[in-house]
Amino acid sequence: MYRDLGYYWLRFAIYIALCLCIGTIFYHIGHSYGSIQARGSMLMFVAAFLTFMAIGGFPSFVEDMKIFQRERLNGHYGVGAYVIGNTLTFIPYLSIISIIPGALAYYLVDLQKGFDHFVYFALVLFVCMTLVESLMMIVASIVPDFLMGIITGAGIQGVMMLNGGFFRLPNDLPKPFWKYPVYYISFHKYAFEGFYKNEFEGLTFPSNQDGGGPITGDEILRSVWQVEMGYSNTTKIR
């Protein structure tokens, strides 16, 4: 796939351009009360819209599936070998896409200090893109037409994004169907929680009320973003 200029290298260039846009729009975001919402919006864009671009690779998956079907019928290899080989192929490029554009956005915005926080940020981004690549591969095996497949993949991601806990907070989601089970199926829920905990835990922000004391990151996670606090971001890595 490294020879596919449109899928990996053009996508890499667009990721750099988008992360430069993010970095300059949210440049040195600071620690004011208003930065709470801005940090959440920036992290939501990274988790949702950067991973959404993976649907652009659907035509490549369709062509790969055609080759795989012929070679499987000829007895050259099976499904397991194809999945493992394809995964190992795109891991290096997804790593590059996660680290370089991710570093531009992370350090221009001036998110939480510490190299370990950046590593976790890049790791969550990498896992999200790997998941979307896998989702589009599943769609390609079911919907062979590339136009219908792109529409299907975009629709699935749109539903997941809408129920991830940003556009509608978890406690406000209608419980039948949208919260149980769609909210817990959506990978954006776990991406948002990982990004938010990685960013807000350990920080303090001034209150927006006169005479109010500082607001801790844990309070923001519980009250503003309604994040489940049963485990930390480091526990997730382990």
Short mmCIF file of C-alpha atoms in Angstrom, two decimals:
data_model
loop_
_atom_site.label_atom_id
_atom_site.label_comp_id
_atom_site.label_asym_id
_atom_site.label_seq_id
_atom_site.Cartn_x
_atom_site.Cartn_y
_atom_site.Cartn_z
CA MET A 1 0.00 0.00 0.00
CA TYR A 2 2.96 2.35 0.31
CA ARG A 3 2.74 2.78 -3.49
CA ASP A 4 -0.79 4.18 -3.19
CA LEU A 5 -0.01 7.90 -3.30
CA GLY A 6 -3.63 8.93 -2.86
CA TYR A 7 -4.33 6.84 0.22
CA TYR A 8 -1.27 7.13 2.42
CA TRP A 9 0.90 9.98 1.24
CA LEU A 10 -1.81 12.45 0.23
CA ARG A 11 -3.62 11.54 3.44
CA PHE A 12 -0.39 12.15 5.36
CA ALA A 13 -0.05 15.61 3.78
CA ILE A 14 -3.67 16.46 4.59
CA TYR A 15 -3.18 15.29 8.19
CA ILE A 16 -0.19 17.62 8.52
CA ALA A 17 -2.21 20.51 7.06
CA LEU A 18 -5.17 19.81 9.37
CA CYS A 19 -2.96 19.51 12.45
CA LEU A 20 -1.27 22.78 11.56
CA CYS A 21 -4.73 24.33 11.34
CA ILE A 22 -5.63 22.86 14.74
CA GLY A 23 -2.34 24.04 16.23
CA THR A 24 -2.70 27.61 14.98
CA ILE A 25 -6.42 27.93 15.82
CA PHE A 26 -5.89 26.63 19.38
CA TYR A 27 -2.30 27.95 19.67
CA HIS A 28 -1.05 28.00 23.28
CA ILE A 29 -4.51 27.46 24.63
CA GLY A 30 -3.57 28.40 28.20
CA HIS A 31 -5.29 27.43 31.45
CA SER A 32 -8.20 29.86 31.67
CA TYR A 33 -11.74 28.70 32.41
CA GLY A 34 -12.61 29.07 28.72
CA SER A 35 -9.80 26.70 27.78
CA ILE A 36 -11.77 23.79 29.30
CA GLN A 37 -14.28 23.80 26.45
CA ALA A 38 -11.58 24.59 23.89
CA ARG A 39 -9.45 21.62 24.99
CA GLY A 40 -12.46 19.32 24.78
CA SER A 41 -13.36 20.59 21.31
CA MET A 42 -9.82 20.18 20.03
CA LEU A 43 -9.54 16.62 21.36
CA MET A 44 -12.96 15.76 19.92
CA PHE A 45 -11.84 16.91 16.47
CA VAL A 46 -8.73 14.75 16.70
CA ALA A 47 -10.63 11.66 17.84
CA ALA A 48 -13.54 12.04 15.44
CA PHE A 49 -12.66 13.85 12.23
CA LEU A 50 -9.03 12.80 11.78
CA THR A 51 -10.01 9.14 12.07
CA PHE A 52 -13.01 9.75 9.80
CA MET A 53 -10.62 10.34 6.90
CA ALA A 54 -9.79 6.62 6.83
CA ILE A 55 -12.89 6.06 4.70
CA GLY A 56 -10.89 7.51 1.80
CA GLY A 57 -8.98 4.24 1.58
CA PHE A 58 -12.06 2.19 0.81
CA PRO A 59 -11.35 1.92 -2.96
CA SER A 60 -7.93 0.43 -2.13
CA PHE A 61 -9.56 -2.12 0.16
CA VAL A 62 -12.02 -3.10 -2.58
CA GLU A 63 -9.15 -3.72 -5.03
CA ASP A 64 -7.28 -5.72 -2.38
CA MET A 65 -10.36 -7.82 -1.72
CA LYS A 66 -10.63 -8.71 -5.42
CA ILE A 67 -7.01 -9.90 -5.45
CA PHE A 68 -7.47 -11.76 -2.17
CA GLN A 69 -10.56 -13.61 -3.44
CA ARG A 70 -8.73 -14.84 -6.54
CA GLU A 71 -5.67 -15.94 -4.61
CA ARG A 72 -7.73 -17.63 -1.93
CA LEU A 73 -9.61 -19.61 -4.59
CA ASN A 74 -6.23 -20.65 -5.99
CA GLY A 75 -5.20 -21.89 -2.55
CA HIS A 76 -2.28 -19.49 -2.03
CA TYR A 77 -3.32 -18.33 1.46
CA GLY A 78 -6.32 -18.04 3.73
CA VAL A 79 -8.23 -15.32 5.56
CA GLY A 80 -5.98 -15.32 8.63
CA ALA A 81 -2.79 -14.81 6.62
CA TYR A 82 -4.41 -11.97 4.65
CA VAL A 83 -5.64 -10.15 7.76
CA ILE A 84 -2.29 -10.47 9.56
CA GLY A 85 -0.30 -9.45 6.49
CA ASN A 86 -2.53 -6.47 5.76
CA THR A 87 -2.38 -5.34 9.40
CA LEU A 88 1.41 -5.53 9.50
CA THR A 89 1.54 -3.59 6.25
CA PHE A 90 -0.40 -0.55 7.37
CA ILE A 91 0.92 -0.35 10.97
CA PRO A 92 4.13 1.59 10.05
CA TYR A 93 2.22 4.15 8.02
CA LEU A 94 -0.49 4.64 10.61
CA SER A 95 2.29 5.11 13.19
CA ILE A 96 3.85 7.87 11.08
CA ILE A 97 0.46 9.50 10.55
CA SER A 98 -0.22 9.37 14.31
CA ILE A 99 3.14 10.64 15.54
CA ILE A 100 4.17 13.46 13.17
CA PRO A 101 0.86 15.29 12.65
CA GLY A 102 -0.08 14.43 16.23
CA ALA A 103 3.08 16.12 17.53
CA LEU A 104 2.32 19.26 15.53
CA ALA A 105 -1.16 19.54 17.02
CA TYR A 106 -0.14 18.52 20.54
CA TYR A 107 2.77 20.90 21.02
CA LEU A 108 1.34 23.87 19.10
CA VAL A 109 -1.79 23.75 21.27
CA ASP A 110 0.46 23.24 24.30
CA LEU A 111 -1.50 20.42 25.86
CA GLN A 112 -0.45 18.87 29.15
CA LYS A 113 3.31 18.75 29.68
CA GLY A 114 5.19 15.50 29.79
CA PHE A 115 6.40 13.16 27.08
CA ASP A 116 4.34 10.30 28.52
CA HIS A 117 1.19 12.34 27.91
CA PHE A 118 2.13 12.82 24.27
CA VAL A 119 2.92 9.12 23.86
CA TYR A 120 -0.52 8.25 25.20
CA PHE A 121 -2.13 10.86 22.91
CA ALA A 122 -0.40 9.41 19.84
CA LEU A 123 -1.21 5.85 20.92
CA VAL A 124 -4.94 6.58 21.25
CA LEU A 125 -4.92 8.26 17.82
CA PHE A 126 -3.11 5.25 16.32
CA VAL A 127 -5.56 2.78 17.86
CA CYS A 128 -8.55 4.80 16.60
CA MET A 129 -7.20 4.87 13.04
CA THR A 130 -6.38 1.16 13.17
CA LEU A 131 -9.93 0.45 14.30
CA VAL A 132 -11.41 2.52 11.46
CA GLU A 133 -9.12 0.80 8.93
CA SER A 134 -10.42 -2.54 10.22
CA LEU A 135 -14.01 -1.31 10.06
CA MET A 136 -13.59 -0.28 6.43
CA MET A 137 -12.03 -3.65 5.62
CA ILE A 138 -15.12 -5.37 7.05
CA VAL A 139 -17.38 -3.07 5.03
CA ALA A 140 -15.32 -3.81 1.89
CA SER A 141 -15.90 -7.54 2.36
CA ILE A 142 -19.66 -7.01 2.63
CA VAL A 143 -20.27 -4.11 0.22
CA PRO A 144 -18.00 -4.55 -2.82
CA ASP A 145 -19.16 -1.37 -4.59
CA PHE A 146 -16.79 1.39 -3.52
CA LEU A 147 -19.35 4.22 -3.63
CA MET A 148 -21.90 2.31 -1.54
CA GLY A 149 -19.10 1.18 0.77
CA ILE A 150 -17.93 4.74 1.42
CA ILE A 151 -21.51 5.77 2.19
CA THR A 152 -21.96 2.79 4.52
CA GLY A 153 -18.66 3.39 6.35
CA ALA A 154 -19.38 7.10 6.72
CA GLY A 155 -22.84 6.34 8.10
CA ILE A 156 -21.51 3.89 10.68
CA GLN A 157 -18.86 6.35 11.85
CA GLY A 158 -21.39 9.19 11.92
CA VAL A 159 -23.64 7.24 14.30
CA MET A 160 -20.67 6.35 16.52
CA MET A 161 -19.43 9.94 16.52
CA LEU A 162 -22.84 11.31 17.43
CA ASN A 163 -23.10 8.95 20.41
CA GLY A 164 -19.52 9.31 21.63
CA GLY A 165 -20.35 11.64 24.51
CA PHE A 166 -19.40 15.05 23.11
CA PHE A 167 -22.32 16.31 21.02
CA ARG A 168 -24.71 14.91 23.61
CA LEU A 169 -23.36 14.24 27.09
CA PRO A 170 -23.62 10.62 28.29
CA ASN A 171 -26.24 11.30 30.98
CA ASP A 172 -28.42 13.18 28.47
CA LEU A 173 -28.52 10.41 25.87
CA PRO A 174 -31.88 8.60 25.61
CA LYS A 175 -31.30 5.36 27.46
CA PRO A 176 -33.20 3.01 25.15
CA PHE A 177 -30.99 2.19 22.18
CA TRP A 178 -28.83 5.35 22.06
CA LYS A 179 -27.09 4.84 25.40
CA TYR A 180 -27.71 1.12 25.77
CA PRO A 181 -26.10 -0.27 23.69
CA VAL A 182 -24.98 2.25 21.01
CA TYR A 183 -23.03 4.55 23.34
CA TYR A 184 -21.00 1.63 24.70
CA ILE A 185 -20.41 0.21 21.22
CA SER A 186 -19.08 3.51 19.86
CA PHE A 187 -15.28 3.61 19.88
CA HIS A 188 -15.46 7.41 20.17
CA LYS A 189 -16.63 6.98 23.78
CA TYR A 190 -13.37 5.31 24.73
CA ALA A 191 -11.27 7.66 22.60
CA PHE A 192 -12.86 10.74 24.19
CA GLU A 193 -12.43 9.34 27.69
CA GLY A 194 -8.80 8.46 27.03
CA PHE A 195 -7.99 11.88 25.59
CA TYR A 196 -9.87 13.74 28.32
CA LYS A 197 -8.28 11.84 31.21
CA ASN A 198 -4.84 12.18 29.65
CA GLU A 199 -5.33 15.93 29.35
CA PHE A 200 -7.32 17.02 32.40
CA GLU A 201 -6.04 14.79 35.21
CA GLY A 202 -3.52 16.74 37.27
CA LEU A 203 -4.50 20.19 35.94
CA THR A 204 -6.35 23.00 37.73
CA PHE A 205 -8.37 25.84 36.23
CA PRO A 206 -9.72 29.09 37.70
CA SER A 207 -13.41 29.30 38.52
CA ASN A 208 -15.74 31.42 36.42
CA GLN A 209 -17.42 32.72 39.58
CA ASP A 210 -16.14 35.59 41.69
CA GLY A 211 -14.38 34.28 44.77
CA GLY A 212 -14.60 30.68 43.60
CA GLY A 213 -11.69 28.36 44.21
CA PRO A 214 -9.73 26.54 41.53
CA ILE A 215 -11.39 23.68 39.68
CA THR A 216 -9.45 20.42 39.48
CA GLY A 217 -9.21 18.29 36.38
CA ASP A 218 -11.05 15.45 38.13
CA GLU A 219 -14.00 17.74 38.85
CA ILE A 220 -14.09 18.77 35.19
CA LEU A 221 -14.02 15.15 34.06
CA ARG A 222 -16.91 14.25 36.34
CA SER A 223 -19.15 17.32 36.00
CA VAL A 224 -18.38 18.84 32.58
CA TRP A 225 -17.58 15.79 30.44
CA GLN A 226 -19.29 13.13 32.59
CA VAL A 227 -16.40 10.72 32.18
CA GLU A 228 -16.44 7.38 33.98
CA MET A 229 -13.72 7.60 36.63
CA GLY A 230 -13.39 3.94 37.58
CA TYR A 231 -9.95 3.66 35.99
CA SER A 232 -7.17 6.01 34.87
CA ASN A 233 -5.54 6.49 31.47
CA THR A 234 -2.46 4.60 32.64
CA THR A 235 -4.64 1.64 33.60
CA LYS A 236 -6.03 1.65 30.07
CA ILE A 237 -2.55 1.40 28.60
CA ARG A 238 -1.79 -1.60 30.77
#
